[in-house]
């Protein structure tokens, strides 16, 4: 106790010195007081087992930097240089607050936003274990960004992962997908049930080995948007994949692996697109090459066909600049998009449902297709400049909903804002901007009012909640492009801080990045290989109270209902549509 009092007096002295200094200066003080004196004793008695929650990787120098500190008696905090324990900054803790989505436990904020010197630091508060060591630097997220992108390579189907590119995670060739069977639900006169066709490549959807068009659609689009919006960031960027030596940016090589598969999901006879390519049931805890169940093309659907059309139209405009490595692809994508659109016009309401069809892999069922029509129309308008597609977009009159696999209206808005400003009338552009901004402002107000500084409401804690956090951040970043209000950037940054550790579970949710990260993820390769650590760079689904897997959770609270266990496929699986906004958000925060 005595030690704590000495420490507190010391810290208070520094705080008052700092206040005195800054109030006497005319200009705002650019840098806080530096005190070189080490504390008298740096092993305070710990009065709580709760940890300090902050971004375990760290922060950009100019970012808003808020840590969540359990509500101990202390009223001040210190930042110490990790290399020599020198106190480099002190500040006052906020008053106590609670978050109803996390058990109403009390906590305080430690805000060190105005400390912007690069280095390695720890946050120290009397009565709590010192925080993990974190970095303040401009390149603090470079490695996690590259790992999140490289994760797609690790989820490639139909290929061997060699030691050269996969290191310890090398694995033999699996899922060649050269003889995929037409399922009875997918039969047509020219492609009857039982016939087989090749459908190689693509990314495994998640921890399972299925390949699903709806989810591939939003995932591919989000990565394409990252490249299209930030080409200078991606042009020189290498992630060490087999195509790294060609002249195309690696991100586009990686996406091409999936686009080439998507093309094979279209029936060339009519333009319709199969909903998914999977086995009838999920496979066991096996490596890709150990599985041998028959895989099927399963039912054409309007949602899959429209998502396919949108992605193909987007890809056509982007790969038109990369004909050296990908000659003819932009034309193939364009044709594929147009014929898919045509099929959807003739088949406006073919919903995929697996009620009674004997298939139990992921459903990705969606009954509301206005947004899919609007998205495909917007991308085809951008590609062709044809007014009929524009009219279709506006006639669908879709509200702006945050990006998610069943809600793709926002993707149409985002493409129109980034690519069609010259093709729209002033009032059309205004309509598009207003819709995005009003949705973004609601999210911003959730952020502003959030005691945990994350723009999440109770209803946002669904399967894949971490991607909800990040997709909402993406919307903040699009809003910032329209209206350079720094609060949008701060809210987007808050989302990254949340998934990297400033959340009530104490986990950084990205495998291999942070001090406490998911180990036992629901990912078949990571489960079935003989390596303890999971493949790095994957973000897990995250907390949500549904607990659909029936595992034993530590809490039923929305933001605490998370389990780092293979059992927990509803919170601890990984998925391609969850990594994509992580990639986008880091790219955008690094460039805006
Ligand atoms: O549509 C309803 C909505 O009306 C309601 O308000 C809301 C309340 O929770 O639920 C909505 O349905 C949810 C649906 O996703 C759409 O968001 C379901 O409850 C929820 O269980 C469902 O979860 C999906 C899950 O598969 C189970 O089908 C996830 O979004 C989806 O990401 C996940 O995807 C799986 C694939 O099927 C298979 N591969 C792995 C992948 C990741 O786990
Ligand atoms: O492993 C499957 C996972 O990839 C899916 O996302 C999840 C939900 O569809 O289902 C998992 O498979 C489980 C199955 O649905 C029920 N039995 C247990 C399986 C996991 O061990």
Tab-separated table of N, CA and C and ligand atoms in Angstrom, residues 207-208 282 463 522 524 566 569 573, ligand 2:
chain	number	residue	atom	x	y	z
A	207	UNK	N	-13.774	-22.068	-42.198
A	207	UNK	CA	-13.145	-23.232	-41.596
A	207	UNK	C	-13.586	-24.509	-42.275
A	208	UNK	N	-14.617	-24.401	-43.111
A	208	UNK	CA	-15.044	-25.570	-43.889
A	208	UNK	C	-14.406	-25.486	-45.283
A	282	UNK	N	-20.838	-31.283	-43.992
A	282	UNK	CA	-19.496	-30.784	-43.667
A	282	UNK	C	-18.555	-31.962	-43.474
A	463	UNK	N	-23.615	-13.594	-35.546
A	463	UNK	CA	-22.566	-14.514	-36.036
A	463	UNK	C	-21.645	-13.708	-36.975
A	522	UNK	N	-11.924	-22.591	-35.316
A	522	UNK	CA	-12.713	-23.577	-36.076
A	522	UNK	C	-12.302	-23.462	-37.543
A	524	UNK	N	-10.434	-26.055	-40.394
A	524	UNK	CA	-10.016	-27.455	-40.502
A	524	UNK	C	-8.518	-27.638	-40.688
A	566	UNK	N	-12.253	-25.019	-30.586
A	566	UNK	CA	-12.720	-25.614	-31.853
A	566	UNK	C	-14.234	-25.784	-31.850
A	569	UNK	N	-18.036	-23.036	-33.329
A	569	UNK	CA	-18.040	-22.533	-34.710
A	569	UNK	C	-18.849	-21.254	-34.854
A	573	UNK	N	-14.925	-19.442	-35.618
A	573	UNK	CA	-14.551	-19.844	-36.977
A	573	UNK	C	-13.901	-18.632	-37.654
B	2	LIG	O1	-17.790	-27.080	-39.218
B	2	LIG	C1	-18.947	-26.415	-39.641
B	2	LIG	C2	-18.681	-24.930	-39.823
B	2	LIG	O2	-17.695	-24.730	-40.807
B	2	LIG	C3	-19.977	-24.189	-40.141
B	2	LIG	O3	-19.800	-22.813	-40.194
B	2	LIG	C4	-21.000	-24.510	-39.091
B	2	LIG	C5	-22.342	-23.842	-39.318
B	2	LIG	O4	-22.930	-24.184	-40.468
B	2	LIG	O5	-21.204	-25.891	-39.001
B	2	LIG	C6	-20.032	-26.607	-38.657
B	2	LIG	O6	-20.316	-27.974	-38.644
B	2	LIG	C7	-21.003	-28.418	-37.521
B	2	LIG	C8	-22.375	-28.867	-37.929
B	2	LIG	O7	-23.137	-27.756	-38.413
B	2	LIG	C9	-23.069	-29.532	-36.773
B	2	LIG	N1	-22.255	-30.591	-36.227
B	2	LIG	C10	-20.964	-30.151	-35.763
B	2	LIG	C11	-20.163	-29.529	-36.887
B	2	LIG	C12	-18.826	-28.947	-36.388
B	2	LIG	O8	-18.081	-29.814	-35.720
